[in-house]
Amino acid sequence: MFKIPVLSSERKISLLLALVTLTSVPFFDSIPQSVIAAPERATNFPDTQNHWAQPFITRLAERNIITGYPDGTYRPNQSVDRDEFAAIIRQAFNQNKERTIPSGSVYKDVPANYWAAEPIEEAYEMGFMHGYPGEYFRPKQPVSRVEALVSLSQNLNLTTAQTARRQTTRRRFFFPLAMTTLMQPLMTAKATNKTVSPLQNAPASAVVSNYYTDAKNIPQYAVDDVAAATQAGIVVNYPNTKILNPNQPATRGTIAAFIYQALVNQGRLEPLSNNVKAYNYIVDRSNNQ
């Protein structure tokens, strides 16, 4: 008759440790270290003290919108993957759901137990992110600068000045002729005191060409959204505000700047003071006064 061997206490402990190691290593390897909570949440990172995006990073970290790594660093020049971008979006915004993922429907490359499965689902339902054909999300694909701007522009309902004018002209008020005659001096005085921007009636293509020397590199699908994000004060370019580099991977510093400016646009955060160096890298600062 087969006898079950009796294990010593030391042997039991060894087997238990081996089991824990085998089951935990793949799990933690799949999670970016920046989302693994450190013993104390840092807001001032040693590798951002002289970084151009430091004010954006620090202020978002203070609000627990972004986090650093267990070693205390933030790694501002590291690119942001789609899964991490979804997690940041989830922390930063609380938009109403535009759609719901059908029950049982998941991306083929996002298992139910994936660390970012829930943030990805919420970013999709809020309308900030989309999948790829074939029901793929590509969670480890880096987010480009233009993709981040399109995501923010579309889902924060940003518009160019031209689009806004088209929308407001549909809601005109009509007054009796006698009243308009009496109001004419006031209306004329108001019109003469108003400064009209040369880009007020310009199409989006002209807007981006005015702001960026590399506007030709902006994908056609993104021109309207980049123009709207620019005029809303969301675009931050370092070191040259005239160079967008739309197709380059967005870094953790850049994403922090975009997200911060988007929250400023929503009125949820205070604009940077104009005596802060990073203020100078905001492309259109008219909304940050």
PDB file of C-alpha atoms in Angstrom:
ATOM      1  CA  MET A   1       0.000   0.000   0.000  1.00  0.00           C
ATOM      2  CA  PHE A   2       1.300   3.449  -0.979  1.00  0.00           C
ATOM      3  CA  LYS A   3       2.259   5.634   1.962  1.00  0.00           C
ATOM      4  CA  ILE A   4       2.150   9.421   1.847  1.00  0.00           C
ATOM      5  CA  PRO A   5       5.572  10.665   2.910  1.00  0.00           C
ATOM      6  CA  VAL A   6       5.719  12.809   6.001  1.00  0.00           C
ATOM      7  CA  LEU A   7       7.442  16.112   5.306  1.00  0.00           C
ATOM      8  CA  SER A   8       9.523  17.927   7.835  1.00  0.00           C
ATOM      9  CA  SER A   9       8.663  21.516   8.752  1.00  0.00           C
ATOM     10  CA  GLU A  10      11.700  22.791   6.826  1.00  0.00           C
ATOM     11  CA  ARG A  11      10.638  20.865   3.717  1.00  0.00           C
ATOM     12  CA  LYS A  12       7.098  22.230   3.940  1.00  0.00           C
ATOM     13  CA  ILE A  13       8.390  25.800   4.136  1.00  0.00           C
ATOM     14  CA  SER A  14      10.688  25.246   1.137  1.00  0.00           C
ATOM     15  CA  LEU A  15       7.852  23.877  -0.981  1.00  0.00           C
ATOM     16  CA  LEU A  16       5.567  26.735   0.036  1.00  0.00           C
ATOM     17  CA  LEU A  17       8.158  29.348  -0.912  1.00  0.00           C
ATOM     18  CA  ALA A  18       8.726  27.650  -4.263  1.00  0.00           C
ATOM     19  CA  LEU A  19       4.986  27.665  -4.954  1.00  0.00           C
ATOM     20  CA  VAL A  20       4.664  31.352  -4.096  1.00  0.00           C
ATOM     21  CA  THR A  21       7.605  32.193  -6.348  1.00  0.00           C
ATOM     22  CA  LEU A  22       6.227  30.257  -9.308  1.00  0.00           C
ATOM     23  CA  THR A  23       2.772  31.795  -9.068  1.00  0.00           C
ATOM     24  CA  SER A  24       3.781  35.377  -8.358  1.00  0.00           C
ATOM     25  CA  VAL A  25       6.620  36.032 -10.804  1.00  0.00           C
ATOM     26  CA  PRO A  26       4.543  35.977 -14.021  1.00  0.00           C
ATOM     27  CA  PHE A  27       1.895  38.144 -12.387  1.00  0.00           C
ATOM     28  CA  PHE A  28       4.235  40.927 -11.340  1.00  0.00           C
ATOM     29  CA  ASP A  29       6.220  40.729 -14.565  1.00  0.00           C
ATOM     30  CA  SER A  30       3.030  41.582 -16.454  1.00  0.00           C
ATOM     31  CA  ILE A  31       2.382  44.744 -14.428  1.00  0.00           C
ATOM     32  CA  PRO A  32       4.374  47.930 -15.046  1.00  0.00           C
ATOM     33  CA  GLN A  33       6.264  48.677 -11.871  1.00  0.00           C
ATOM     34  CA  SER A  34       4.814  52.183 -11.874  1.00  0.00           C
ATOM     35  CA  VAL A  35       1.412  50.791 -10.896  1.00  0.00           C
ATOM     36  CA  ILE A  36       2.751  48.611  -8.067  1.00  0.00           C
ATOM     37  CA  ALA A  37       2.284  50.671  -4.932  1.00  0.00           C
ATOM     38  CA  ALA A  38       5.464  51.701  -3.192  1.00  0.00           C
ATOM     39  CA  PRO A  39       5.549  51.770   0.622  1.00  0.00           C
ATOM     40  CA  GLU A  40       4.954  55.532   0.509  1.00  0.00           C
ATOM     41  CA  ARG A  41       3.506  57.346  -2.487  1.00  0.00           C
ATOM     42  CA  ALA A  42       6.130  59.775  -3.763  1.00  0.00           C
ATOM     43  CA  THR A  43       5.241  63.108  -5.325  1.00  0.00           C
ATOM     44  CA  ASN A  44       8.738  64.547  -5.730  1.00  0.00           C
ATOM     45  CA  PHE A  45      10.838  62.270  -7.876  1.00  0.00           C
ATOM     46  CA  PRO A  46      14.653  62.567  -7.980  1.00  0.00           C
ATOM     47  CA  ASP A  47      14.747  62.109 -11.761  1.00  0.00           C
ATOM     48  CA  THR A  48      12.268  64.926 -12.472  1.00  0.00           C
ATOM     49  CA  GLN A  49      13.837  67.746 -10.465  1.00  0.00           C
ATOM     50  CA  ASN A  50      15.503  69.257 -13.539  1.00  0.00           C
ATOM     51  CA  HIS A  51      13.069  67.867 -16.079  1.00  0.00           C
ATOM     52  CA  TRP A  52      11.013  70.257 -18.189  1.00  0.00           C
ATOM     53  CA  ALA A  53       7.730  68.507 -17.215  1.00  0.00           C
ATOM     54  CA  GLN A  54       8.400  68.500 -13.460  1.00  0.00           C
ATOM     55  CA  PRO A  55       5.544  70.888 -12.494  1.00  0.00           C
ATOM     56  CA  PHE A  56       2.980  68.820 -14.412  1.00  0.00           C
ATOM     57  CA  ILE A  57       4.282  65.542 -12.980  1.00  0.00           C
ATOM     58  CA  THR A  58       4.425  66.701  -9.371  1.00  0.00           C
ATOM     59  CA  ARG A  59       0.942  68.204  -9.355  1.00  0.00           C
ATOM     60  CA  LEU A  60      -0.645  65.121 -10.903  1.00  0.00           C
ATOM     61  CA  ALA A  61       1.236  62.841  -8.503  1.00  0.00           C
ATOM     62  CA  GLU A  62      -0.093  64.882  -5.581  1.00  0.00           C
ATOM     63  CA  ARG A  63      -3.596  64.033  -6.808  1.00  0.00           C
ATOM     64  CA  ASN A  64      -2.759  60.350  -7.301  1.00  0.00           C
ATOM     65  CA  ILE A  65      -3.412  60.576 -11.040  1.00  0.00           C
ATOM     66  CA  ILE A  66       0.064  59.320 -11.897  1.00  0.00           C
ATOM     67  CA  THR A  67       2.523  57.279  -9.871  1.00  0.00           C
ATOM     68  CA  GLY A  68       6.215  56.553  -9.826  1.00  0.00           C
ATOM     69  CA  TYR A  69       8.186  53.335  -9.545  1.00  0.00           C
ATOM     70  CA  PRO A  70       9.087  51.386  -6.400  1.00  0.00           C
ATOM     71  CA  ASP A  71      12.640  52.723  -6.573  1.00  0.00           C
ATOM     72  CA  GLY A  72      11.278  56.254  -6.152  1.00  0.00           C
ATOM     73  CA  THR A  73      11.818  57.362  -9.753  1.00  0.00           C
ATOM     74  CA  TYR A  74       9.277  58.517 -12.314  1.00  0.00           C
ATOM     75  CA  ARG A  75      11.243  57.900 -15.549  1.00  0.00           C
ATOM     76  CA  PRO A  76       9.783  60.877 -17.440  1.00  0.00           C
ATOM     77  CA  ASN A  77      11.485  60.016 -20.739  1.00  0.00           C
ATOM     78  CA  GLN A  78      10.086  56.488 -20.887  1.00  0.00           C
ATOM     79  CA  SER A  79       7.361  55.846 -23.468  1.00  0.00           C
ATOM     80  CA  VAL A  80       3.781  55.107 -22.408  1.00  0.00           C
ATOM     81  CA  ASP A  81       2.058  51.943 -23.616  1.00  0.00           C
ATOM     82  CA  ARG A  82      -1.654  51.762 -24.355  1.00  0.00           C
ATOM     83  CA  ASP A  83      -2.439  49.835 -21.176  1.00  0.00           C
ATOM     84  CA  GLU A  84      -0.682  52.411 -19.007  1.00  0.00           C
ATOM     85  CA  PHE A  85      -2.378  55.266 -20.868  1.00  0.00           C
ATOM     86  CA  ALA A  86      -5.747  53.641 -20.152  1.00  0.00           C
ATOM     87  CA  ALA A  87      -4.875  53.463 -16.453  1.00  0.00           C
ATOM     88  CA  ILE A  88      -3.933  57.173 -16.391  1.00  0.00           C
ATOM     89  CA  ILE A  89      -7.127  58.125 -18.239  1.00  0.00           C
ATOM     90  CA  ARG A  90      -9.148  56.198 -15.690  1.00  0.00           C
ATOM     91  CA  GLN A  91      -7.532  58.084 -12.809  1.00  0.00           C
ATOM     92  CA  ALA A  92      -7.775  61.509 -14.428  1.00  0.00           C
ATOM     93  CA  PHE A  93     -11.285  61.606 -15.839  1.00  0.00           C
ATOM     94  CA  ASN A  94     -14.736  60.635 -14.719  1.00  0.00           C
ATOM     95  CA  GLN A  95     -16.675  60.893 -17.951  1.00  0.00           C
ATOM     96  CA  ASN A  96     -20.075  59.370 -18.542  1.00  0.00           C
ATOM     97  CA  LYS A  97     -20.060  56.087 -20.407  1.00  0.00           C
ATOM     98  CA  GLU A  98     -20.661  56.451 -24.131  1.00  0.00           C
ATOM     99  CA  ARG A  99     -20.983  52.724 -24.728  1.00  0.00           C
ATOM    100  CA  THR A 100     -20.870  49.419 -22.915  1.00  0.00           C
ATOM    101  CA  ILE A 101     -18.799  46.387 -23.749  1.00  0.00           C
ATOM    102  CA  PRO A 102     -21.225  43.537 -24.516  1.00  0.00           C
ATOM    103  CA  SER A 103     -21.329  40.831 -21.885  1.00  0.00           C
ATOM    104  CA  GLY A 104     -18.610  38.267 -22.486  1.00  0.00           C
ATOM    105  CA  SER A 105     -16.901  40.388 -25.129  1.00  0.00           C
ATOM    106  CA  VAL A 106     -13.213  41.006 -24.412  1.00  0.00           C
ATOM    107  CA  TYR A 107     -10.168  41.842 -26.456  1.00  0.00           C
ATOM    108  CA  LYS A 108      -8.319  38.728 -27.485  1.00  0.00           C
ATOM    109  CA  ASP A 109      -5.032  40.114 -26.174  1.00  0.00           C
ATOM    110  CA  VAL A 110      -6.458  41.390 -22.861  1.00  0.00           C
ATOM    111  CA  PRO A 111      -7.223  38.421 -20.580  1.00  0.00           C
ATOM    112  CA  ALA A 112      -9.778  38.917 -17.833  1.00  0.00           C
ATOM    113  CA  ASN A 113      -7.025  38.697 -15.207  1.00  0.00           C
ATOM    114  CA  TYR A 114      -4.744  41.188 -16.979  1.00  0.00           C
ATOM    115  CA  TRP A 115      -3.684  43.991 -14.632  1.00  0.00           C
ATOM    116  CA  ALA A 116      -5.153  46.700 -16.903  1.00  0.00           C
ATOM    117  CA  ALA A 117      -8.289  44.862 -18.030  1.00  0.00           C
ATOM    118  CA  GLU A 118     -10.586  47.090 -15.982  1.00  0.00           C
ATOM    119  CA  PRO A 119      -8.905  50.418 -16.894  1.00  0.00           C
ATOM    120  CA  ILE A 120      -8.952  49.411 -20.572  1.00  0.00           C
ATOM    121  CA  GLU A 121     -12.643  48.568 -20.342  1.00  0.00           C
ATOM    122  CA  GLU A 122     -13.444  51.890 -18.675  1.00  0.00           C
ATOM    123  CA  ALA A 123     -11.323  53.918 -21.119  1.00  0.00           C
ATOM    124  CA  TYR A 124     -13.188  52.206 -23.953  1.00  0.00           C
ATOM    125  CA  GLU A 125     -16.606  52.776 -22.410  1.00  0.00           C
ATOM    126  CA  MET A 126     -15.860  56.469 -21.792  1.00  0.00           C
ATOM    127  CA  GLY A 127     -14.836  56.764 -25.438  1.00  0.00           C
ATOM    128  CA  PHE A 128     -11.184  57.620 -24.866  1.00  0.00           C
ATOM    129  CA  MET A 129      -9.744  54.499 -26.475  1.00  0.00           C
ATOM    130  CA  HIS A 130     -10.617  52.052 -29.217  1.00  0.00           C
ATOM    131  CA  GLY A 131      -9.481  48.616 -30.237  1.00  0.00           C
ATOM    132  CA  TYR A 132      -8.056  47.332 -33.501  1.00  0.00           C
ATOM    133  CA  PRO A 133      -9.657  45.108 -36.141  1.00  0.00           C
ATOM    134  CA  GLY A 134      -9.970  41.504 -35.089  1.00  0.00           C
ATOM    135  CA  GLU A 135     -10.868  42.404 -31.484  1.00  0.00           C
ATOM    136  CA  TYR A 136      -7.326  43.317 -30.485  1.00  0.00           C
ATOM    137  CA  PHE A 137      -6.280  46.139 -28.167  1.00  0.00           C
ATOM    138  CA  ARG A 138      -2.471  45.892 -28.408  1.00  0.00           C
ATOM    139  CA  PRO A 139      -1.902  46.857 -24.762  1.00  0.00           C
ATOM    140  CA  LYS A 140       1.897  46.957 -25.016  1.00  0.00           C
ATOM    141  CA  GLN A 141       1.957  49.212 -28.068  1.00  0.00           C
ATOM    142  CA  PRO A 142       3.375  52.686 -27.329  1.00  0.00           C
ATOM    143  CA  VAL A 143       0.963  55.609 -27.604  1.00  0.00           C
ATOM    144  CA  SER A 144       2.051  58.295 -30.060  1.00  0.00           C
ATOM    145  CA  ARG A 145       1.747  61.980 -29.265  1.00  0.00           C
ATOM    146  CA  VAL A 146      -0.945  62.477 -31.878  1.00  0.00           C
ATOM    147  CA  GLU A 147      -2.946  59.483 -30.631  1.00  0.00           C
ATOM    148  CA  ALA A 148      -2.960  60.918 -27.118  1.00  0.00           C
ATOM    149  CA  LEU A 149      -4.114  64.316 -28.385  1.00  0.00           C
ATOM    150  CA  VAL A 150      -6.877  62.818 -30.534  1.00  0.00           C
ATOM    151  CA  SER A 151      -8.092  60.779 -27.568  1.00  0.00           C
ATOM    152  CA  LEU A 152      -8.283  63.844 -25.325  1.00  0.00           C
ATOM    153  CA  SER A 153      -9.702  66.177 -27.961  1.00  0.00           C
ATOM    154  CA  GLN A 154     -12.522  63.900 -29.067  1.00  0.00           C
ATOM    155  CA  ASN A 155     -13.668  62.880 -25.645  1.00  0.00           C
ATOM    156  CA  LEU A 156     -13.462  66.284 -23.999  1.00  0.00           C
ATOM    157  CA  ASN A 157     -15.573  67.684 -26.862  1.00  0.00           C
ATOM    158  CA  LEU A 158     -12.960  70.208 -27.938  1.00  0.00           C
ATOM    159  CA  THR A 159     -13.597  72.238 -31.077  1.00  0.00           C
ATOM    160  CA  THR A 160     -11.676  74.689 -33.206  1.00  0.00           C
ATOM    161  CA  ALA A 161     -12.804  78.311 -33.291  1.00  0.00           C
ATOM    162  CA  GLN A 162     -14.289  77.723 -36.731  1.00  0.00           C
ATOM    163  CA  THR A 163     -16.302  74.708 -35.572  1.00  0.00           C
ATOM    164  CA  ALA A 164     -17.508  76.590 -32.509  1.00  0.00           C
ATOM    165  CA  ARG A 165     -18.710  79.443 -34.703  1.00  0.00           C
ATOM    166  CA  ARG A 166     -20.642  77.017 -36.905  1.00  0.00           C
ATOM    167  CA  GLN A 167     -22.335  75.598 -33.822  1.00  0.00           C
ATOM    168  CA  THR A 168     -23.243  78.961 -32.289  1.00  0.00           C
ATOM    169  CA  THR A 169     -24.658  80.399 -35.513  1.00  0.00           C
ATOM    170  CA  ARG A 170     -27.427  77.831 -35.268  1.00  0.00           C
ATOM    171  CA  ARG A 171     -28.683  79.491 -32.073  1.00  0.00           C
ATOM    172  CA  ARG A 172     -29.194  83.085 -33.201  1.00  0.00           C
ATOM    173  CA  PHE A 173     -31.590  85.419 -31.405  1.00  0.00           C
ATOM    174  CA  PHE A 174     -34.028  87.510 -33.436  1.00  0.00           C
ATOM    175  CA  PHE A 175     -35.258  90.913 -32.279  1.00  0.00           C
ATOM    176  CA  PRO A 176     -37.992  93.182 -33.652  1.00  0.00           C
ATOM    177  CA  LEU A 177     -36.723  95.689 -36.220  1.00  0.00           C
ATOM    178  CA  ALA A 178     -37.370  98.679 -33.941  1.00  0.00           C
ATOM    179  CA  MET A 179     -35.320  97.108 -31.151  1.00  0.00           C
ATOM    180  CA  THR A 180     -32.392  96.356 -33.437  1.00  0.00           C
ATOM    181  CA  THR A 181     -32.426  99.996 -34.564  1.00  0.00           C
ATOM    182  CA  LEU A 182     -32.146 101.179 -30.965  1.00  0.00           C
ATOM    183  CA  MET A 183     -29.422  98.636 -30.231  1.00  0.00           C
ATOM    184  CA  GLN A 184     -27.334  99.495 -33.297  1.00  0.00           C
ATOM    185  CA  PRO A 185     -25.022 102.041 -31.569  1.00  0.00           C
ATOM    186  CA  LEU A 186     -24.287  99.547 -28.781  1.00  0.00           C
ATOM    187  CA  MET A 187     -23.719  96.691 -31.196  1.00  0.00           C
ATOM    188  CA  THR A 188     -21.393  98.807 -33.340  1.00  0.00           C
ATOM    189  CA  ALA A 189     -19.367  99.958 -30.341  1.00  0.00           C
ATOM    190  CA  LYS A 190     -18.953  96.411 -29.113  1.00  0.00           C
ATOM    191  CA  ALA A 191     -17.831  95.207 -32.519  1.00  0.00           C
ATOM    192  CA  THR A 192     -15.202  97.922 -32.894  1.00  0.00           C
ATOM    193  CA  ASN A 193     -13.645  97.077 -29.519  1.00  0.00           C
ATOM    194  CA  LYS A 194     -13.296  93.361 -30.212  1.00  0.00           C
ATOM    195  CA  THR A 195     -10.012  91.936 -31.475  1.00  0.00           C
ATOM    196  CA  VAL A 196     -10.571  89.262 -34.070  1.00  0.00           C
ATOM    197  CA  SER A 197      -8.004  86.477 -34.292  1.00  0.00           C
ATOM    198  CA  PRO A 198      -6.679  85.884 -37.809  1.00  0.00           C
ATOM    199  CA  LEU A 199      -7.338  82.156 -37.252  1.00  0.00           C
ATOM    200  CA  GLN A 200     -10.914  82.620 -36.065  1.00  0.00           C
ATOM    201  CA  ASN A 201     -12.393  81.570 -39.393  1.00  0.00           C
ATOM    202  CA  ALA A 202      -9.491  79.423 -40.550  1.00  0.00           C
ATOM    203  CA  PRO A 203      -9.880  75.707 -41.290  1.00  0.00           C
ATOM    204  CA  ALA A 204      -8.094  73.234 -39.035  1.00  0.00           C
ATOM    205  CA  SER A 205      -5.371  72.644 -41.618  1.00  0.00           C
ATOM    206  CA  ALA A 206      -4.492  76.344 -41.549  1.00  0.00           C
ATOM    207  CA  VAL A 207      -4.527  76.361 -37.751  1.00  0.00           C
ATOM    208  CA  VAL A 208      -1.997  73.547 -37.414  1.00  0.00           C
ATOM    209  CA  SER A 209       0.158  74.994 -40.205  1.00  0.00           C
ATOM    210  CA  ASN A 210       0.280  78.278 -38.323  1.00  0.00           C
ATOM    211  CA  TYR A 211       1.385  76.616 -35.091  1.00  0.00           C
ATOM    212  CA  TYR A 212       3.674  73.801 -36.262  1.00  0.00           C
ATOM    213  CA  THR A 213       6.518  73.662 -38.757  1.00  0.00           C
ATOM    214  CA  ASP A 214       5.990  69.896 -39.080  1.00  0.00           C
ATOM    215  CA  ALA A 215       2.214  70.105 -39.554  1.00  0.00           C
ATOM    216  CA  LYS A 216       2.519  68.020 -42.727  1.00  0.00           C
ATOM    217  CA  ASN A 217       3.389  65.026 -40.530  1.00  0.00           C
ATOM    218  CA  ILE A 218       0.035  65.103 -38.748  1.00  0.00           C
ATOM    219  CA  PRO A 219      -2.154  62.250 -40.056  1.00  0.00           C
ATOM    220  CA  GLN A 220      -5.150  63.571 -41.956  1.00  0.00           C
ATOM    221  CA  TYR A 221      -7.621  61.947 -39.567  1.00  0.00           C
ATOM    222  CA  ALA A 222      -6.082  63.872 -36.666  1.00  0.00           C
ATOM    223  CA  VAL A 223      -5.850  67.410 -38.080  1.00  0.00           C
ATOM    224  CA  ASP A 224      -9.158  68.660 -36.646  1.00  0.00           C
ATOM    225  CA  ASP A 225      -8.472  67.192 -33.211  1.00  0.00           C
ATOM    226  CA  VAL A 226      -4.905  68.490 -33.027  1.00  0.00           C
ATOM    227  CA  ALA A 227      -6.118  71.962 -34.018  1.00  0.00           C
ATOM    228  CA  ALA A 228      -8.813  71.842 -31.332  1.00  0.00           C
ATOM    229  CA  ALA A 229      -6.402  70.548 -28.673  1.00  0.00           C
ATOM    230  CA  THR A 230      -3.915  73.268 -29.594  1.00  0.00           C
ATOM    231  CA  GLN A 231      -6.423  76.099 -29.312  1.00  0.00           C
ATOM    232  CA  ALA A 232      -7.639  74.621 -26.015  1.00  0.00           C
ATOM    233  CA  GLY A 233      -4.117  74.915 -24.595  1.00  0.00           C
ATOM    234  CA  ILE A 234      -3.575  71.174 -24.188  1.00  0.00           C
ATOM    235  CA  VAL A 235      -0.546  70.740 -26.456  1.00  0.00           C
ATOM    236  CA  VAL A 236       2.823  71.078 -24.750  1.00  0.00           C
ATOM    237  CA  ASN A 237       5.982  70.837 -26.881  1.00  0.00           C
ATOM    238  CA  TYR A 238       9.510  70.659 -25.527  1.00  0.00           C
ATOM    239  CA  PRO A 239      11.948  72.141 -26.343  1.00  0.00           C
ATOM    240  CA  ASN A 240      10.436  73.932 -29.359  1.00  0.00           C
ATOM    241  CA  THR A 241       6.738  74.784 -29.286  1.00  0.00           C
ATOM    242  CA  LYS A 242       6.704  74.947 -33.095  1.00  0.00           C
ATOM    243  CA  ILE A 243       7.658  71.271 -33.472  1.00  0.00           C
ATOM    244  CA  LEU A 244       4.900  68.781 -32.646  1.00  0.00           C
ATOM    245  CA  ASN A 245       6.600  65.471 -33.540  1.00  0.00           C
ATOM    246  CA  PRO A 246       3.116  63.949 -33.855  1.00  0.00           C
ATOM    247  CA  ASN A 247       4.142  60.382 -34.609  1.00  0.00           C
ATOM    248  CA  GLN A 248       6.780  59.988 -31.932  1.00  0.00           C
ATOM    249  CA  PRO A 249       5.935  57.839 -28.891  1.00  0.00           C
ATOM    250  CA  ALA A 250       4.583  59.961 -26.062  1.00  0.00           C
ATOM    251  CA  THR A 251       6.772  59.923 -22.977  1.00  0.00           C
ATOM    252  CA  ARG A 252       5.580  59.803 -19.390  1.00  0.00           C
ATOM    253  CA  GLY A 253       6.546  63.460 -19.064  1.00  0.00           C
ATOM    254  CA  THR A 254       4.582  64.438 -22.166  1.00  0.00           C
ATOM    255  CA  ILE A 255       1.478  62.508 -21.115  1.00  0.00           C
ATOM    256  CA  ALA A 256       1.599  64.204 -17.712  1.00  0.00           C
ATOM    257  CA  ALA A 257       1.708  67.603 -19.435  1.00  0.00           C
ATOM    258  CA  PHE A 258      -1.176  66.778 -21.802  1.00  0.00           C
ATOM    259  CA  ILE A 259      -3.346  65.385 -19.000  1.00  0.00           C
ATOM    260  CA  TYR A 260      -2.625  68.341 -16.731  1.00  0.00           C
ATOM    261  CA  GLN A 261      -3.538  70.841 -19.430  1.00  0.00           C
ATOM    262  CA  ALA A 262      -6.707  68.900 -20.240  1.00  0.00           C
ATOM    263  CA  LEU A 263      -7.746  69.170 -16.592  1.00  0.00           C
ATOM    264  CA  VAL A 264      -6.957  72.894 -16.673  1.00  0.00           C
ATOM    265  CA  ASN A 265      -9.216  73.186 -19.712  1.00  0.00           C
ATOM    266  CA  GLN A 266     -11.977  71.477 -17.734  1.00  0.00           C
ATOM    267  CA  GLY A 267     -11.505  73.917 -14.874  1.00  0.00           C
ATOM    268  CA  ARG A 268     -10.431  71.163 -12.511  1.00  0.00           C
ATOM    269  CA  LEU A 269      -6.845  72.350 -12.004  1.00  0.00           C
ATOM    270  CA  GLU A 270      -5.216  75.752 -11.740  1.00  0.00           C
ATOM    271  CA  PRO A 271      -3.097  76.832 -14.731  1.00  0.00           C
ATOM    272  CA  LEU A 272       0.649  77.032 -14.307  1.00  0.00           C
ATOM    273  CA  SER A 273       1.887  80.462 -13.354  1.00  0.00           C
ATOM    274  CA  ASN A 274       3.646  82.300 -16.167  1.00  0.00           C
ATOM    275  CA  ASN A 275       6.804  82.489 -14.057  1.00  0.00           C
ATOM    276  CA  VAL A 276       7.127  78.688 -14.148  1.00  0.00           C
ATOM    277  CA  LYS A 277       9.532  77.611 -16.882  1.00  0.00           C
ATOM    278  CA  ALA A 278       7.277  74.800 -18.119  1.00  0.00           C
ATOM    279  CA  TYR A 279       4.604  77.404 -18.884  1.00  0.00           C
ATOM    280  CA  ASN A 280       6.646  78.479 -21.908  1.00  0.00           C
ATOM    281  CA  TYR A 281       6.245  75.066 -23.549  1.00  0.00           C
ATOM    282  CA  ILE A 282       2.441  75.313 -23.712  1.00  0.00           C
ATOM    283  CA  VAL A 283       1.790  76.005 -27.383  1.00  0.00           C
ATOM    284  CA  ASP A 284      -1.282  78.236 -27.031  1.00  0.00           C
ATOM    285  CA  ARG A 285      -1.197  79.984 -23.668  1.00  0.00           C
ATOM    286  CA  SER A 286      -4.242  82.212 -24.211  1.00  0.00           C
ATOM    287  CA  ASN A 287      -6.371  79.863 -22.091  1.00  0.00           C
ATOM    288  CA  ASN A 288      -3.775  79.708 -19.306  1.00  0.00           C
ATOM    289  CA  GLN A 289      -3.818  83.316 -18.195  1.00  0.00           C
TER     290      GLN A 289
END
